[in-house]
Tab-separated table of C-alpha atoms and ligand atoms in Angstrom:
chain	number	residue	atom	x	y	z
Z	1	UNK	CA	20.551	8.446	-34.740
Z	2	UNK	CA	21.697	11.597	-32.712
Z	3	UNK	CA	19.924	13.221	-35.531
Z	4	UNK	CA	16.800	12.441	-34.163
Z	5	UNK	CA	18.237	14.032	-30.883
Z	6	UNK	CA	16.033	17.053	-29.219
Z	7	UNK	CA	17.847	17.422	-25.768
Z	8	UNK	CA	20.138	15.227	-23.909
Z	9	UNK	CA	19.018	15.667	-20.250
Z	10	UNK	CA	21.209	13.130	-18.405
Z	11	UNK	CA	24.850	13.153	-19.955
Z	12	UNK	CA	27.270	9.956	-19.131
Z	13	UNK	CA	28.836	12.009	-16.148
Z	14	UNK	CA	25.277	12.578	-14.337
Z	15	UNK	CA	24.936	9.084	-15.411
Z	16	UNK	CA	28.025	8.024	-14.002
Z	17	UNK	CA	27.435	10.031	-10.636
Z	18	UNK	CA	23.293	8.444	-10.385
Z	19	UNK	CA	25.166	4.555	-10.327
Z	20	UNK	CA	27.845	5.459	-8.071
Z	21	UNK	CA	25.211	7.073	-5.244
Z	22	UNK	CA	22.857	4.109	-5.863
Z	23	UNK	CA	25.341	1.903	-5.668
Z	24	UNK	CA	26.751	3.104	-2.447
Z	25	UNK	CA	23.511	2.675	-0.831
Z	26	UNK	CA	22.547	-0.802	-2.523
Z	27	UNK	CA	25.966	-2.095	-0.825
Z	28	UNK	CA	25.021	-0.062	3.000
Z	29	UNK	CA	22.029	-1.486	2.753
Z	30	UNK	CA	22.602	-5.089	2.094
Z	31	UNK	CA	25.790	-5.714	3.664
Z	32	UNK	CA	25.983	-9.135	4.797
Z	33	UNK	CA	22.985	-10.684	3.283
Z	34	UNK	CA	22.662	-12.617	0.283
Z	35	UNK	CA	21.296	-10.237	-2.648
Z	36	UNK	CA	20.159	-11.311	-5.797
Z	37	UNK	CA	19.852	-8.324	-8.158
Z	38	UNK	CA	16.848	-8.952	-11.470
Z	39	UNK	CA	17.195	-7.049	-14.494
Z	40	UNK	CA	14.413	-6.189	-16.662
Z	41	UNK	CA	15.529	-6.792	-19.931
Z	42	UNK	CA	15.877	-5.197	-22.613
Z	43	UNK	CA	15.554	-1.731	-21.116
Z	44	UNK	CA	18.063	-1.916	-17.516
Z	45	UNK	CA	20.649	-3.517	-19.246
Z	46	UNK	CA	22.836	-0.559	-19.426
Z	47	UNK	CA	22.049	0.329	-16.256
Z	48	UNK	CA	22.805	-2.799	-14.367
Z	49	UNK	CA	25.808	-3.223	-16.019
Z	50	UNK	CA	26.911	0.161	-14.621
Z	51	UNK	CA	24.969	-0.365	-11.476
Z	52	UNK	CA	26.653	-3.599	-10.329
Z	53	UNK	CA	30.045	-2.693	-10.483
Z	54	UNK	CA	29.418	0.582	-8.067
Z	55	UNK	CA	28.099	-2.640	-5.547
Z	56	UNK	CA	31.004	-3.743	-3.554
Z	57	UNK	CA	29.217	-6.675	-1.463
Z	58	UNK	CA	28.715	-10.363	-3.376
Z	59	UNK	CA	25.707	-10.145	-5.373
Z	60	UNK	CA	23.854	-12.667	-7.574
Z	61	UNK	CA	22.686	-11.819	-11.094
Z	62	UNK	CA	19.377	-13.335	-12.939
Z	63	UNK	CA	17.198	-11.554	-15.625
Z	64	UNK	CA	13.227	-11.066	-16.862
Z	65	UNK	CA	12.068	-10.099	-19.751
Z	66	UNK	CA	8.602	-8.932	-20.164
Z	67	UNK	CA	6.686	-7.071	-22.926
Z	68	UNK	CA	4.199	-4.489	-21.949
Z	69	UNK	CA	4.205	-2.038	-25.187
Z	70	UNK	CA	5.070	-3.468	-28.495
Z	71	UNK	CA	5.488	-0.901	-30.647
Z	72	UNK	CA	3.482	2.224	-28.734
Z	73	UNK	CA	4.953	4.782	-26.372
Z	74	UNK	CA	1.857	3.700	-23.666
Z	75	UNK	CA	1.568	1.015	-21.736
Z	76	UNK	CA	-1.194	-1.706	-22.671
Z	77	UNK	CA	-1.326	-2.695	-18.974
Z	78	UNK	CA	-1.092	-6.431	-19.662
Z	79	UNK	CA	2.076	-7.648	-18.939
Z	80	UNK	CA	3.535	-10.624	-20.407
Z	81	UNK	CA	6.847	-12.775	-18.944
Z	82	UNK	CA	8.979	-13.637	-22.211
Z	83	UNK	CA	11.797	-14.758	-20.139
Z	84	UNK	CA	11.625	-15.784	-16.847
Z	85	UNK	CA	14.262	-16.264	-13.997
Z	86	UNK	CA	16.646	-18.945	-14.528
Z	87	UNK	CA	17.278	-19.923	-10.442
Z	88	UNK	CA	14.579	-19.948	-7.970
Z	89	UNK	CA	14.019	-16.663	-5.257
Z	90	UNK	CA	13.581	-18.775	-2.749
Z	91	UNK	CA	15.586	-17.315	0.786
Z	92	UNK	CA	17.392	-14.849	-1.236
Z	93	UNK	CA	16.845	-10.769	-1.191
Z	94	UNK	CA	15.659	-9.605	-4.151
Z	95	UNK	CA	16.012	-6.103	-5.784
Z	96	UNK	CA	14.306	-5.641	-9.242
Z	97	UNK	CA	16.093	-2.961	-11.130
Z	98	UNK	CA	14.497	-1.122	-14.300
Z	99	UNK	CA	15.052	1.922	-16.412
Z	100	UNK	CA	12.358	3.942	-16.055
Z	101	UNK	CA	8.977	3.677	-14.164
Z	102	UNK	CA	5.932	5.125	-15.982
Z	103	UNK	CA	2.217	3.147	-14.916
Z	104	UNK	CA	3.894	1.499	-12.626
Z	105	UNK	CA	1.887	-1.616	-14.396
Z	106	UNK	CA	4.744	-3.719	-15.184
Z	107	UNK	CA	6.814	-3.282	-11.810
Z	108	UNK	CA	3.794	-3.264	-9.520
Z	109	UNK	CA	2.701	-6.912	-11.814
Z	110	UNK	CA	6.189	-7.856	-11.302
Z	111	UNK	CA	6.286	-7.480	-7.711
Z	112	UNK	CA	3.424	-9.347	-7.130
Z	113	UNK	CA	4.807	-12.009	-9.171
Z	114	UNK	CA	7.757	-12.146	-7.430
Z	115	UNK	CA	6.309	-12.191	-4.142
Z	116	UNK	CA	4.549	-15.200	-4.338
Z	117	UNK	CA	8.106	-17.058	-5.088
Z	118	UNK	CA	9.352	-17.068	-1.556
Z	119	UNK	CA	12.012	-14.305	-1.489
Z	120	UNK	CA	13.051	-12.834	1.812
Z	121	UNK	CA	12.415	-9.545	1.134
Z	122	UNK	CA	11.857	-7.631	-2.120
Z	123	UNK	CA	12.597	-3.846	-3.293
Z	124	UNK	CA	13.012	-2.066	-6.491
Z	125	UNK	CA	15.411	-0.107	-8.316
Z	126	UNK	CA	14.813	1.922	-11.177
Z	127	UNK	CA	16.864	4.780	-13.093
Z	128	UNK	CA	13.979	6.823	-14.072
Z	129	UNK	CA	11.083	7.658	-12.253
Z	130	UNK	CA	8.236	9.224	-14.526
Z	131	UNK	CA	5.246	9.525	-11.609
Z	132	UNK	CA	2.594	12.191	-13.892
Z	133	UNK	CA	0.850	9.255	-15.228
Z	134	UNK	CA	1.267	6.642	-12.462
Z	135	UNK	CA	-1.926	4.573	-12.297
Z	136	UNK	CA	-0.720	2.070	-9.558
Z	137	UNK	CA	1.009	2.521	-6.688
Z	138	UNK	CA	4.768	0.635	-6.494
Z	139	UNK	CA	7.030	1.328	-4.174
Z	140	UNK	CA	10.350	2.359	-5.379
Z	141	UNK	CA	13.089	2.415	-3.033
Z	142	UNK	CA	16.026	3.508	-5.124
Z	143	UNK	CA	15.879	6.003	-7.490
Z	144	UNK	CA	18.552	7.881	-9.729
Z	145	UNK	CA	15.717	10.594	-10.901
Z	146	UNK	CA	12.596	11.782	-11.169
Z	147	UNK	CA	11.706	13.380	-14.860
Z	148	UNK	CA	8.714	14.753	-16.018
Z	149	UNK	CA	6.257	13.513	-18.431
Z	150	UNK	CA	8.316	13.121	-21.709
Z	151	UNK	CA	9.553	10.054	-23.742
Z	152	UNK	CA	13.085	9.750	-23.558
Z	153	UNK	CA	15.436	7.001	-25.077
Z	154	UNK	CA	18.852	6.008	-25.111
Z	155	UNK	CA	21.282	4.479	-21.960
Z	156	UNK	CA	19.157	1.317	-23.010
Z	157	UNK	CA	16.194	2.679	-22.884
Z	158	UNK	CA	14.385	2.655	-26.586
Z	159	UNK	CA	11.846	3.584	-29.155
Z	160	UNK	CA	10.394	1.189	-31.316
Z	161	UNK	CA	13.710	-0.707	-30.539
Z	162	UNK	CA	16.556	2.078	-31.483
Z	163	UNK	CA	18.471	4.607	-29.435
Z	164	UNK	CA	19.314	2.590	-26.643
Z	165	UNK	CA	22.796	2.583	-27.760
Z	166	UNK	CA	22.911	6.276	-26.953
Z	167	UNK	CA	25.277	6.842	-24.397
Z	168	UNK	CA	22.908	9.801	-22.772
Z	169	UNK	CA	19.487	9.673	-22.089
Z	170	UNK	CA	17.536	12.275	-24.318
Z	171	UNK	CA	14.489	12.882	-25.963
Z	172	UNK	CA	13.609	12.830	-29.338
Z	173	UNK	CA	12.314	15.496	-31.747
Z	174	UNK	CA	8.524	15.544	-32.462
Z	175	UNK	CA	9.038	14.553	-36.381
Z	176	UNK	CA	10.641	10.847	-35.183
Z	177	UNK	CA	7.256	9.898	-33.745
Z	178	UNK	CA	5.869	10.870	-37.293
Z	179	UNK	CA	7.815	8.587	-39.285
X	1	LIG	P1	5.078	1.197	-17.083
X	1	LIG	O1	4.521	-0.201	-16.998
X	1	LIG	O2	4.105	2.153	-17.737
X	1	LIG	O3	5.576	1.728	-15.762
X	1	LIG	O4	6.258	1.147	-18.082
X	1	LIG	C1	7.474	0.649	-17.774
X	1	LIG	C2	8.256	0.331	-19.029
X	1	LIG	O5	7.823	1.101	-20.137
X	1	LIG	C3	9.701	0.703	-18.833
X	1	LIG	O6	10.430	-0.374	-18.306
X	1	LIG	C4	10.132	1.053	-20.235
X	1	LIG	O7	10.559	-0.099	-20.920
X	1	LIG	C5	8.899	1.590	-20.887
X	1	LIG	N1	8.880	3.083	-20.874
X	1	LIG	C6	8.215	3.909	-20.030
X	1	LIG	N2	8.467	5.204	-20.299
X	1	LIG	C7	9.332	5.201	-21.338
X	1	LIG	C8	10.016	6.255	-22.062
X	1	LIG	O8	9.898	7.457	-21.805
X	1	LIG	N3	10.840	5.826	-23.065
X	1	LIG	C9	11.024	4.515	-23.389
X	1	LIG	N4	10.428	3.513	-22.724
X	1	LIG	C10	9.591	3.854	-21.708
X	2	LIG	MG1	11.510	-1.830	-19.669
């Protein structure tokens, strides 16, 4: 696996240092109101799981899964829920955090989705923020960083369902795509 390894470009302390700012201002900005945080599965796993513990205000947890790629490195643009929330929205504040924004497709589809559910208010959260090949606009009011256009894995992020065990998010060499 770290074979396949081109360039680490976030280690686990710039990791470590993206949660704890986001965190901070997650817990500023929702002090005192009821905040349900959504985790895109499989991909912000790793990242919630750091993210919520640099929260220190009550927070509720609930999870999505959708499917947007299968197997390709671009987005198809159709979105499909393969898990949806287990407790309704309904009067809560809802943050949707993700590992990496690309289209914008499957958090702008999301939104919408999760607007028509009744939530008080609803923002996003994502790790990554990829905007060269953006083709909707989505509204992303916490971000840990913005990379340019190249197709990293690990941190729970994945290709073809590997890396995302990788403790750093990196990119892979040219010949992996090949295989
Ligand atoms: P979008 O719909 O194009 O914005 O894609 C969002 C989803 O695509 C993310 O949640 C990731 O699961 C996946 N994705 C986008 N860019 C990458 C990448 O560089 N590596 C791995 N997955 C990616
Ligand atoms: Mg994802």
């Amino acid at each position: 696996m770290v074979r396949d390894v081109e360039q680490v470009l976030f280690t686990q302390a710039q990791l470590a240092d993206m949660t704890a700012r986001i965190g901070r201002q997650i817990s500023d900005d929702y002090r005192g109101k009821d905040l349900l945080l959504i985790g895109i599965l499989k991909g912000a796993n790793v990242f919630l799981a750091d993210l919520m513990r640099q929260i220190d205000i009550a927070v509720e947890l609930d999870f999505m899964a959708v499917s947007s790629y299968g197997m390709a490195t671009e987005s198809s643009g159709v979105v499909r829920i393969l898990k949806d929330l287990e407790h309704s929205v309904a009067g809560k504040h809802i943050l949707i955090v993700e590992d990496i924004v690309d289209s914008g497709l499957t958090l702008h589809y999301l939104m919408d989705n999760l607007k028509s559910r009744g939530a008080l208010s609803i923002a996003s959260c994502t790790l990554l923020d990829k905007p060269d090949r953006r083709k909707v606009d989505v509204n992303l009011r916490y971000v840990g960083s913005v990379i340019p256009d190249v197709f990293i894995v690990g941190y729970g992020i994945d290709y073809a369902e590997k890396y995302r065990n990788l403790p750093y998010v990196a990119s892979l060499k040219p010949a992996v795509y090949q295989k």
